[in-house]
């Protein structure tokens, strides 16, 4: 546990070594493989230090954070090539990784809150410092105020819990069961905004569209998962309130998912389309999680991992096109099969994962979530069938519109990808399809 954190702290000076870009990336890769070699822990807390420890739920998300942060550095080579303050960029990535690592492995709810909020700061700097358009300032303010405003009630709720139980040690929460509407709202509101749930999702498309590729990757890959992780941790305290009130969030997230799918179908901006599809996917995660059934909880965890890899990969693809064409518009990114023929395969593979085609991990998790919600009440079948249909529809729209047809007349050559980009996309796609062969850690993490 602490060995990886100390290793991360010692990586920070290396960010300022002249041309230390590849060294930092290699060390982070090494740390990721060390983390894998530490083996899957059991469903109880292992690797305990005084304030940190993980179970399978934390382990999966810590591993995802490491993986996405390494791939962020790999995807952002243009920052290094153009010498755009790349040392500070590396520092922010390592700091963000450290905060995420501490968030997912905190055993104390207050420490979890502290690191949960801290992870906002490096993300904000990434968007403000390396974003593309002047609107990034507005996007940063949106991100900051949405998240901070919803997090204040969470802090009050945590202090109430401390007063109620005289302890904030997470594994002890199973013993208590609160049944107050106000404390229920206070504890889950911050996580609903972070997910983000429909109606409090407006900060997400803005932040995604204005962020550089690394910002988009970490936002879609890990930061949205903080909400789901927080809910999974907090619901052991709120079971009684949840049984009474969770139907509200399930209704909002399912109806919202369908409405967001309609929004996706009329997007002309590649990044905005992928960002809105994240909202739709997180809606299903939230719905399954709120049923509080075994299938729902394990399915929501699995879809968080799957969506992290898949969405991050799609943002990489959008950025690869953007670097070649200088535009994210689907009016310009047309007929890319003629322009970048070898990239079309990766567009196809990651798009099919996005619409939960076999053998991706998305399929396993969506089947699990459909099971949980239909078992909860059959009425959800209507919205779920629409959601599944339109999810496939907007993914096909994204793929066919960008790859097929007559290409934009302003293009003058054929552009192959470089080997770094192919490796980057492979490292997103491979674990996404490999993990379905070893699904027990994802599906059987509950005691």
Tab-separated table of C-alpha atoms in Angstrom:
chain	number	residue	atom	x	y	z
A	1	UNK	CA	0.000	0.000	0.000
A	2	UNK	CA	2.329	2.714	1.246
A	3	UNK	CA	5.196	1.410	-0.887
A	4	UNK	CA	3.387	2.522	-4.038
A	5	UNK	CA	2.510	5.902	-2.552
A	6	UNK	CA	6.143	6.519	-1.521
A	7	UNK	CA	7.275	5.407	-4.974
A	8	UNK	CA	4.890	7.980	-6.455
A	9	UNK	CA	6.288	10.726	-4.221
A	10	UNK	CA	9.804	9.864	-5.405
A	11	UNK	CA	8.654	10.095	-9.033
A	12	UNK	CA	7.775	13.803	-8.537
A	13	UNK	CA	11.400	15.101	-8.779
A	14	UNK	CA	11.862	13.047	-11.964
A	15	UNK	CA	9.150	15.153	-13.629
A	16	UNK	CA	11.646	18.034	-13.654
A	17	UNK	CA	14.545	16.088	-15.176
A	18	UNK	CA	15.438	17.381	-18.643
A	19	UNK	CA	13.706	15.097	-21.171
A	20	UNK	CA	12.451	12.870	-18.344
A	21	UNK	CA	9.086	12.330	-20.069
A	22	UNK	CA	9.684	8.711	-21.065
A	23	UNK	CA	11.354	7.886	-17.764
A	24	UNK	CA	8.285	8.981	-15.787
A	25	UNK	CA	6.027	7.050	-18.155
A	26	UNK	CA	8.132	3.899	-17.839
A	27	UNK	CA	8.230	4.112	-14.034
A	28	UNK	CA	4.449	4.511	-13.888
A	29	UNK	CA	4.084	1.467	-16.157
A	30	UNK	CA	6.384	-0.432	-13.805
A	31	UNK	CA	4.245	0.627	-10.826
A	32	UNK	CA	1.106	-0.555	-12.620
A	33	UNK	CA	2.621	-3.990	-13.155
A	34	UNK	CA	3.825	-4.107	-9.535
A	35	UNK	CA	0.233	-3.392	-8.519
A	36	UNK	CA	-0.979	-6.275	-10.700
A	37	UNK	CA	1.696	-8.558	-9.243
A	38	UNK	CA	0.482	-7.785	-5.722
A	39	UNK	CA	-2.354	-10.156	-6.663
A	40	UNK	CA	-6.046	-9.759	-6.284
A	41	UNK	CA	-6.806	-9.393	-2.597
A	42	UNK	CA	-9.779	-11.177	-1.052
A	43	UNK	CA	-13.072	-9.410	-0.472
A	44	UNK	CA	-11.868	-8.311	2.987
A	45	UNK	CA	-9.552	-5.334	3.529
A	46	UNK	CA	-5.924	-6.216	2.868
A	47	UNK	CA	-2.668	-4.338	2.507
A	48	UNK	CA	-3.605	-2.302	5.559
A	49	UNK	CA	-1.540	0.550	6.855
A	50	UNK	CA	-2.767	2.923	9.555
A	51	UNK	CA	-4.977	4.922	7.245
A	52	UNK	CA	-5.012	3.024	3.950
A	53	UNK	CA	-6.150	-0.352	2.747
A	54	UNK	CA	-8.115	-1.867	-0.103
A	55	UNK	CA	-10.629	-4.523	-0.903
A	56	UNK	CA	-11.482	-5.679	-4.440
A	57	UNK	CA	-13.668	-2.614	-5.039
A	58	UNK	CA	-10.762	-0.264	-4.303
A	59	UNK	CA	-8.222	-2.497	-6.039
A	60	UNK	CA	-10.072	-2.449	-9.376
A	61	UNK	CA	-10.388	1.332	-9.377
A	62	UNK	CA	-6.806	1.945	-8.199
A	63	UNK	CA	-5.563	-0.261	-11.021
A	64	UNK	CA	-7.805	1.638	-13.475
A	65	UNK	CA	-6.381	4.965	-12.203
A	66	UNK	CA	-2.791	3.805	-12.733
A	67	UNK	CA	-3.579	2.440	-16.191
A	68	UNK	CA	-5.402	5.557	-17.406
A	69	UNK	CA	-2.747	7.929	-16.000
A	70	UNK	CA	0.038	6.075	-17.840
A	71	UNK	CA	-1.979	6.158	-21.053
A	72	UNK	CA	-2.648	9.891	-20.511
A	73	UNK	CA	1.083	10.567	-20.704
A	74	UNK	CA	1.346	8.339	-23.768
A	75	UNK	CA	-1.541	10.164	-25.494
A	76	UNK	CA	-0.196	13.656	-24.715
A	77	UNK	CA	3.044	13.473	-26.631
A	78	UNK	CA	2.125	16.677	-28.467
A	79	UNK	CA	2.615	18.499	-25.124
A	80	UNK	CA	6.179	17.162	-25.052
A	81	UNK	CA	6.865	17.750	-28.753
A	82	UNK	CA	5.738	21.376	-28.638
A	83	UNK	CA	7.543	21.872	-25.291
A	84	UNK	CA	4.298	23.169	-23.783
A	85	UNK	CA	5.378	23.197	-20.100
A	86	UNK	CA	5.631	19.427	-20.146
A	87	UNK	CA	7.397	19.183	-16.776
A	88	UNK	CA	4.503	20.885	-15.013
A	89	UNK	CA	2.119	18.660	-16.984
A	90	UNK	CA	3.883	15.522	-15.697
A	91	UNK	CA	3.789	16.891	-12.154
A	92	UNK	CA	0.011	17.395	-12.404
A	93	UNK	CA	-0.544	13.859	-13.731
A	94	UNK	CA	1.531	12.298	-10.926
A	95	UNK	CA	-0.221	14.458	-8.311
A	96	UNK	CA	-3.616	13.527	-9.683
A	97	UNK	CA	-2.662	9.844	-9.616
A	98	UNK	CA	-1.539	10.208	-6.003
A	99	UNK	CA	-4.826	11.856	-4.987
A	100	UNK	CA	-6.877	9.191	-6.765
A	101	UNK	CA	-4.820	6.424	-5.188
A	102	UNK	CA	-5.434	7.876	-1.728
A	103	UNK	CA	-9.143	8.428	-2.462
A	104	UNK	CA	-9.782	4.835	-3.426
A	105	UNK	CA	-7.787	3.361	-0.558
A	106	UNK	CA	-8.828	5.611	2.341
A	107	UNK	CA	-10.265	3.740	5.301
A	108	UNK	CA	-11.515	6.923	6.922
A	109	UNK	CA	-14.515	8.697	5.399
A	110	UNK	CA	-13.134	12.166	6.121
A	111	UNK	CA	-9.827	11.325	4.389
A	112	UNK	CA	-11.863	9.993	1.480
A	113	UNK	CA	-13.677	13.358	1.300
A	114	UNK	CA	-10.396	15.267	1.494
A	115	UNK	CA	-8.758	13.387	-1.388
A	116	UNK	CA	-12.058	13.282	-3.332
A	117	UNK	CA	-12.051	17.094	-3.400
A	118	UNK	CA	-8.275	17.373	-3.920
A	119	UNK	CA	-8.452	15.441	-7.189
A	120	UNK	CA	-10.428	18.387	-8.581
A	121	UNK	CA	-7.441	20.765	-8.432
A	122	UNK	CA	-5.007	19.030	-10.857
A	123	UNK	CA	-7.943	18.348	-13.225
A	124	UNK	CA	-8.852	22.024	-13.198
A	125	UNK	CA	-5.230	22.973	-13.975
A	126	UNK	CA	-5.131	20.446	-16.835
A	127	UNK	CA	-8.252	21.993	-18.381
A	128	UNK	CA	-7.171	25.615	-17.817
A	129	UNK	CA	-3.539	25.100	-18.806
A	130	UNK	CA	-3.696	22.776	-21.800
A	131	UNK	CA	-7.271	23.175	-23.102
A	132	UNK	CA	-7.798	24.304	-26.677
A	133	UNK	CA	-10.465	27.066	-26.690
A	134	UNK	CA	-10.932	30.212	-24.564
A	135	UNK	CA	-14.208	28.700	-23.261
A	136	UNK	CA	-12.081	26.433	-21.074
A	137	UNK	CA	-12.263	29.098	-18.351
A	138	UNK	CA	-16.039	28.808	-18.241
A	139	UNK	CA	-15.786	25.000	-18.295
A	140	UNK	CA	-13.363	25.104	-15.355
A	141	UNK	CA	-15.704	27.330	-13.331
A	142	UNK	CA	-18.638	25.005	-14.101
A	143	UNK	CA	-16.623	21.985	-12.969
A	144	UNK	CA	-15.473	23.688	-9.779
A	145	UNK	CA	-18.797	25.119	-8.653
A	146	UNK	CA	-20.983	22.127	-9.475
A	147	UNK	CA	-18.677	19.808	-7.561
A	148	UNK	CA	-17.908	22.073	-4.608
A	149	UNK	CA	-21.505	23.183	-4.061
A	150	UNK	CA	-22.748	19.585	-3.868
A	151	UNK	CA	-19.818	18.510	-1.685
A	152	UNK	CA	-20.589	20.852	1.231
A	153	UNK	CA	-23.632	18.818	2.402
A	154	UNK	CA	-21.430	15.687	2.196
A	155	UNK	CA	-18.973	17.231	4.646
A	156	UNK	CA	-21.795	18.048	7.056
A	157	UNK	CA	-23.158	14.491	6.655
A	158	UNK	CA	-19.724	13.036	7.433
A	159	UNK	CA	-19.503	15.110	10.628
A	160	UNK	CA	-22.990	13.935	11.603
A	161	UNK	CA	-21.851	10.326	11.128
A	162	UNK	CA	-18.789	11.016	13.273
A	163	UNK	CA	-21.029	12.427	16.004
A	164	UNK	CA	-23.439	9.496	15.686
A	165	UNK	CA	-20.864	6.697	15.760
A	166	UNK	CA	-17.684	8.305	17.154
A	167	UNK	CA	-15.799	6.758	14.258
A	168	UNK	CA	-15.433	7.233	10.517
A	169	UNK	CA	-13.735	3.884	9.900
A	170	UNK	CA	-15.456	2.561	6.752
A	171	UNK	CA	-15.638	-1.188	7.622
A	172	UNK	CA	-17.549	-0.380	10.832
A	173	UNK	CA	-20.412	1.245	8.943
A	174	UNK	CA	-22.290	-2.026	8.412
A	175	UNK	CA	-23.381	-1.831	12.057
A	176	UNK	CA	-25.410	1.387	11.675
A	177	UNK	CA	-28.458	2.250	9.619
A	178	UNK	CA	-29.610	5.845	9.317
A	179	UNK	CA	-33.139	6.693	8.254
A	180	UNK	CA	-33.323	10.476	7.789
A	181	UNK	CA	-34.170	12.044	4.451
A	182	UNK	CA	-31.879	15.042	5.019
A	183	UNK	CA	-28.809	12.977	5.939
A	184	UNK	CA	-29.599	10.635	3.009
A	185	UNK	CA	-29.611	13.581	0.577
A	186	UNK	CA	-26.528	15.170	2.147
A	187	UNK	CA	-24.463	11.985	1.833
A	188	UNK	CA	-25.362	11.093	-1.756
A	189	UNK	CA	-25.789	14.468	-3.491
A	190	UNK	CA	-22.056	15.048	-4.094
A	191	UNK	CA	-21.722	11.595	-5.642
A	192	UNK	CA	-24.756	12.095	-7.900
A	193	UNK	CA	-23.185	15.296	-9.280
A	194	UNK	CA	-19.843	13.562	-9.755
A	195	UNK	CA	-21.399	10.573	-11.588
A	196	UNK	CA	-22.999	12.762	-13.138
A	197	UNK	CA	-26.723	12.085	-12.877
A	198	UNK	CA	-28.995	13.600	-15.525
A	199	UNK	CA	-30.033	17.169	-14.550
A	200	UNK	CA	-26.739	17.832	-12.758
A	201	UNK	CA	-24.646	16.739	-15.741
A	202	UNK	CA	-24.165	20.111	-17.448
A	203	UNK	CA	-20.577	20.535	-16.257
A	204	UNK	CA	-19.443	17.300	-17.918
A	205	UNK	CA	-19.882	17.957	-21.678
A	206	UNK	CA	-18.413	21.457	-21.196
A	207	UNK	CA	-15.380	20.143	-19.312
A	208	UNK	CA	-14.820	17.336	-21.832
A	209	UNK	CA	-15.055	19.495	-24.911
A	210	UNK	CA	-12.656	22.115	-23.568
A	211	UNK	CA	-10.181	19.699	-21.920
A	212	UNK	CA	-7.036	18.419	-23.645
A	213	UNK	CA	-6.979	14.699	-24.445
A	214	UNK	CA	-5.388	13.881	-21.080
A	215	UNK	CA	-8.098	15.823	-19.227
A	216	UNK	CA	-10.851	14.038	-21.142
A	217	UNK	CA	-9.254	10.647	-20.503
A	218	UNK	CA	-8.930	11.104	-16.762
A	219	UNK	CA	-12.407	12.666	-16.497
A	220	UNK	CA	-14.113	9.836	-18.385
A	221	UNK	CA	-11.773	7.127	-17.141
A	222	UNK	CA	-11.556	7.717	-13.414
A	223	UNK	CA	-13.153	10.903	-12.075
A	224	UNK	CA	-16.704	9.861	-12.973
A	225	UNK	CA	-16.058	6.619	-11.084
A	226	UNK	CA	-15.460	8.528	-7.841
A	227	UNK	CA	-19.223	9.086	-7.658
A	228	UNK	CA	-20.060	5.408	-8.087
A	229	UNK	CA	-17.360	4.346	-5.654
A	230	UNK	CA	-18.595	6.827	-3.033
A	231	UNK	CA	-22.180	5.584	-3.383
A	232	UNK	CA	-21.085	1.947	-3.049
A	233	UNK	CA	-19.255	2.846	0.170
A	234	UNK	CA	-21.933	5.074	1.687
A	235	UNK	CA	-24.973	2.879	1.007
A	236	UNK	CA	-24.074	0.478	3.788
A	237	UNK	CA	-25.172	3.294	6.119
A	238	UNK	CA	-28.268	4.282	4.148
A	239	UNK	CA	-29.967	0.958	3.419
A	240	UNK	CA	-33.292	1.842	5.072
A	241	UNK	CA	-33.553	5.295	3.482
A	242	UNK	CA	-32.486	3.781	0.187
A	243	UNK	CA	-35.274	1.206	0.197
A	244	UNK	CA	-37.777	4.031	0.588
A	245	UNK	CA	-36.317	6.682	-1.728
A	246	UNK	CA	-34.061	5.115	-4.347
A	247	UNK	CA	-36.878	4.811	-6.906
A	248	UNK	CA	-36.540	8.579	-7.553
A	249	UNK	CA	-32.943	8.283	-8.749
A	250	UNK	CA	-33.626	5.158	-10.800
A	251	UNK	CA	-36.462	6.962	-12.607
A	252	UNK	CA	-34.392	10.098	-13.213
A	253	UNK	CA	-31.326	8.186	-14.435
A	254	UNK	CA	-33.281	5.940	-16.842
A	255	UNK	CA	-35.405	8.729	-18.350
A	256	UNK	CA	-32.294	10.932	-18.408
A	257	UNK	CA	-30.296	8.206	-20.159
A	258	UNK	CA	-32.850	8.059	-22.987
A	259	UNK	CA	-32.997	11.872	-23.307
A	260	UNK	CA	-29.199	12.103	-23.380
A	261	UNK	CA	-29.149	9.426	-26.092
A	262	UNK	CA	-31.392	11.701	-28.187
A	263	UNK	CA	-28.950	14.562	-27.538
A	264	UNK	CA	-26.106	12.301	-28.746
A	265	UNK	CA	-27.931	11.651	-32.011
A	266	UNK	CA	-27.799	15.322	-32.983
A	267	UNK	CA	-24.237	16.170	-31.935
A	268	UNK	CA	-21.859	17.378	-34.614
A	269	UNK	CA	-18.843	17.530	-32.271
A	270	UNK	CA	-16.944	14.249	-31.800
A	271	UNK	CA	-15.931	14.945	-28.199
A	272	UNK	CA	-19.354	16.211	-27.165
A	273	UNK	CA	-20.949	13.044	-28.546
A	274	UNK	CA	-18.602	10.776	-26.572
A	275	UNK	CA	-19.072	12.956	-23.451
A	276	UNK	CA	-22.868	12.731	-23.611
A	277	UNK	CA	-22.639	8.967	-24.141
A	278	UNK	CA	-20.732	8.863	-20.820
A	279	UNK	CA	-23.741	10.475	-19.129
A	280	UNK	CA	-26.039	7.803	-20.616
A	281	UNK	CA	-23.737	4.980	-19.437
A	282	UNK	CA	-23.423	6.440	-15.965
A	283	UNK	CA	-27.228	6.635	-15.856
A	284	UNK	CA	-27.402	2.847	-16.207
A	285	UNK	CA	-24.696	2.445	-13.541
A	286	UNK	CA	-26.659	4.664	-11.171
A	287	UNK	CA	-29.918	2.822	-11.858
A	288	UNK	CA	-28.373	-0.578	-11.156
A	289	UNK	CA	-26.581	0.670	-8.059
A	290	UNK	CA	-29.734	2.181	-6.599
A	291	UNK	CA	-31.630	-1.140	-6.791
A	292	UNK	CA	-29.212	-2.291	-4.057
A	293	UNK	CA	-29.363	-5.871	-5.340
A	294	UNK	CA	-26.359	-8.142	-5.744
A	295	UNK	CA	-26.596	-8.052	-9.543
A	296	UNK	CA	-26.954	-4.259	-9.515
A	297	UNK	CA	-23.963	-3.539	-7.287
A	298	UNK	CA	-21.564	-5.911	-9.028
A	299	UNK	CA	-22.828	-4.824	-12.480
A	300	UNK	CA	-22.341	-1.150	-11.674
A	301	UNK	CA	-18.760	-1.775	-10.539
A	302	UNK	CA	-18.029	-3.774	-13.708
A	303	UNK	CA	-19.513	-1.116	-15.992
A	304	UNK	CA	-17.437	1.553	-14.243
A	305	UNK	CA	-14.253	-0.351	-15.116
A	306	UNK	CA	-15.443	-1.105	-18.667
A	307	UNK	CA	-16.621	2.437	-19.372
A	308	UNK	CA	-13.348	3.852	-18.028
A	309	UNK	CA	-11.339	1.941	-20.626
A	310	UNK	CA	-13.786	2.266	-23.518
A	311	UNK	CA	-14.598	5.969	-23.184
A	312	UNK	CA	-10.959	6.879	-22.646
A	313	UNK	CA	-10.046	4.990	-25.833
A	314	UNK	CA	-12.700	6.837	-27.836
A	315	UNK	CA	-11.377	10.189	-26.611
A	316	UNK	CA	-7.906	9.121	-27.773
A	317	UNK	CA	-9.305	8.334	-31.219
A	318	UNK	CA	-11.108	11.683	-31.377
A	319	UNK	CA	-7.834	13.406	-30.454
A	320	UNK	CA	-5.860	11.495	-33.094
A	321	UNK	CA	-8.307	12.778	-35.731
A	322	UNK	CA	-8.180	16.270	-34.233
A	323	UNK	CA	-4.364	16.397	-34.411
A	324	UNK	CA	-4.484	15.492	-38.132
A	325	UNK	CA	-7.473	17.601	-39.219
A	326	UNK	CA	-7.510	20.470	-36.721
A	327	UNK	CA	-11.237	20.070	-36.139
A	328	UNK	CA	-13.554	17.963	-34.015
A	329	UNK	CA	-16.609	18.585	-36.189
A	330	UNK	CA	-18.265	15.592	-37.845
A	331	UNK	CA	-18.687	17.775	-40.936
A	332	UNK	CA	-14.894	17.750	-41.333
A	333	UNK	CA	-14.180	14.318	-39.804
A	334	UNK	CA	-15.942	12.490	-42.633
A	335	UNK	CA	-14.845	9.578	-44.756
A	336	UNK	CA	-11.857	8.941	-42.510
A	337	UNK	CA	-11.583	5.441	-43.932
A	338	UNK	CA	-9.993	7.069	-47.003
A	339	UNK	CA	-7.813	9.378	-44.945
A	340	UNK	CA	-6.635	7.064	-42.119
A	341	UNK	CA	-7.571	3.540	-43.235
A	342	UNK	CA	-5.744	1.658	-40.469
A	343	UNK	CA	-7.449	3.717	-37.733
A	344	UNK	CA	-10.866	2.580	-38.938
A	345	UNK	CA	-10.301	-0.814	-37.306
A	346	UNK	CA	-9.784	0.861	-33.926
A	347	UNK	CA	-12.826	3.068	-34.418
A	348	UNK	CA	-14.802	-0.082	-35.131
A	349	UNK	CA	-13.444	-2.054	-32.180
A	350	UNK	CA	-13.940	0.693	-29.600
A	351	UNK	CA	-17.341	1.721	-30.984
A	352	UNK	CA	-18.555	-1.872	-30.771
A	353	UNK	CA	-17.354	-2.006	-27.153
A	354	UNK	CA	-19.222	1.241	-26.501
A	355	UNK	CA	-22.489	-0.339	-27.656
A	356	UNK	CA	-21.798	-3.413	-25.479
A	357	UNK	CA	-21.074	-5.937	-28.206
A	358	UNK	CA	-19.446	-9.224	-27.189
A	359	UNK	CA	-16.784	-10.045	-26.062
A	360	UNK	CA	-16.352	-6.703	-24.242
A	361	UNK	CA	-16.696	-6.249	-20.492
A	362	UNK	CA	-19.502	-3.753	-21.238
A	363	UNK	CA	-21.710	-6.658	-22.353
A	364	UNK	CA	-21.269	-8.568	-19.111
A	365	UNK	CA	-21.983	-5.500	-16.994
A	366	UNK	CA	-25.000	-4.352	-19.006
A	367	UNK	CA	-26.578	-7.816	-18.832
A	368	UNK	CA	-26.056	-7.731	-15.075
A	369	UNK	CA	-27.571	-4.249	-14.761
A	370	UNK	CA	-30.558	-5.121	-16.973
A	371	UNK	CA	-31.157	-8.159	-14.758
A	372	UNK	CA	-31.062	-6.088	-11.596
A	373	UNK	CA	-33.445	-3.385	-12.793
A	374	UNK	CA	-35.965	-5.678	-14.472
A	375	UNK	CA	-36.016	-7.848	-11.333
A	376	UNK	CA	-36.588	-4.711	-9.259
A	377	UNK	CA	-39.661	-3.804	-11.315
A	378	UNK	CA	-40.671	-4.821	-14.834
A	379	UNK	CA	-41.704	-1.204	-15.641
A	380	UNK	CA	-38.034	-0.332	-16.176
A	381	UNK	CA	-38.027	-2.596	-19.255
A	382	UNK	CA	-39.565	0.186	-21.366
A	383	UNK	CA	-36.791	2.698	-20.703
A	384	UNK	CA	-34.043	0.063	-20.706
A	385	UNK	CA	-35.050	-1.214	-24.147
A	386	UNK	CA	-35.087	2.363	-25.506
A	387	UNK	CA	-31.739	3.048	-23.845
A	388	UNK	CA	-30.127	-0.073	-25.344
A	389	UNK	CA	-31.513	0.732	-28.790
A	390	UNK	CA	-30.444	4.372	-28.847
A	391	UNK	CA	-27.072	3.516	-27.342
A	392	UNK	CA	-26.428	1.355	-30.406
A	393	UNK	CA	-27.942	4.057	-32.650
A	394	UNK	CA	-25.690	6.927	-31.585
A	395	UNK	CA	-22.596	4.702	-31.600
A	396	UNK	CA	-23.386	3.625	-35.170
A	397	UNK	CA	-23.979	7.275	-36.066
A	398	UNK	CA	-20.566	8.177	-34.643
A	399	UNK	CA	-18.810	5.325	-36.460
A	400	UNK	CA	-20.532	5.391	-39.839
A	401	UNK	CA	-20.658	9.170	-40.178
A	402	UNK	CA	-16.979	9.607	-39.333
A	403	UNK	CA	-15.584	6.657	-41.289
A	404	UNK	CA	-17.764	6.285	-44.375
A	405	UNK	CA	-18.881	8.593	-47.119
A	406	UNK	CA	-17.092	11.227	-49.173
A	407	UNK	CA	-14.205	12.816	-47.311
A	408	UNK	CA	-13.868	16.535	-46.720
A	409	UNK	CA	-12.433	18.342	-49.745
A	410	UNK	CA	-9.877	20.241	-47.655
A	411	UNK	CA	-7.936	17.023	-46.950
A	412	UNK	CA	-5.008	16.513	-49.236
A	413	UNK	CA	-3.212	13.347	-48.166
A	414	UNK	CA	-3.487	10.002	-46.480
A	415	UNK	CA	-2.248	9.875	-42.885
A	416	UNK	CA	-1.293	6.703	-41.099
A	417	UNK	CA	-1.122	6.617	-37.329
A	418	UNK	CA	2.223	6.243	-35.580
A	419	UNK	CA	3.087	3.117	-33.584
A	420	UNK	CA	2.631	4.997	-30.271
A	421	UNK	CA	-1.018	5.634	-31.165
A	422	UNK	CA	-1.677	2.024	-32.130
A	423	UNK	CA	-0.113	0.833	-28.872
A	424	UNK	CA	-2.186	3.379	-26.947
A	425	UNK	CA	-5.437	2.134	-28.502
A	426	UNK	CA	-4.442	-1.504	-28.071
A	427	UNK	CA	-3.796	-0.914	-24.362
A	428	UNK	CA	-7.341	0.438	-24.015
A	429	UNK	CA	-9.028	-2.280	-26.014
A	430	UNK	CA	-7.080	-5.350	-24.874
A	431	UNK	CA	-7.884	-5.265	-21.124
A	432	UNK	CA	-11.477	-4.350	-21.948
A	433	UNK	CA	-11.941	-7.603	-23.875
A	434	UNK	CA	-9.570	-9.739	-21.834
A	435	UNK	CA	-11.253	-9.034	-18.490
A	436	UNK	CA	-14.430	-10.860	-19.520
A	437	UNK	CA	-12.419	-14.108	-19.390
A	438	UNK	CA	-11.668	-13.453	-15.733
A	439	UNK	CA	-14.881	-11.863	-14.527
A	440	UNK	CA	-14.979	-13.224	-10.961
A	441	UNK	CA	-13.154	-10.233	-9.382
A	442	UNK	CA	-15.629	-7.887	-11.056
A	443	UNK	CA	-18.804	-9.844	-10.368
A	444	UNK	CA	-18.081	-11.606	-7.071
A	445	UNK	CA	-16.542	-8.862	-4.951
A	446	UNK	CA	-19.453	-8.641	-2.512
A	447	UNK	CA	-19.203	-10.694	0.656
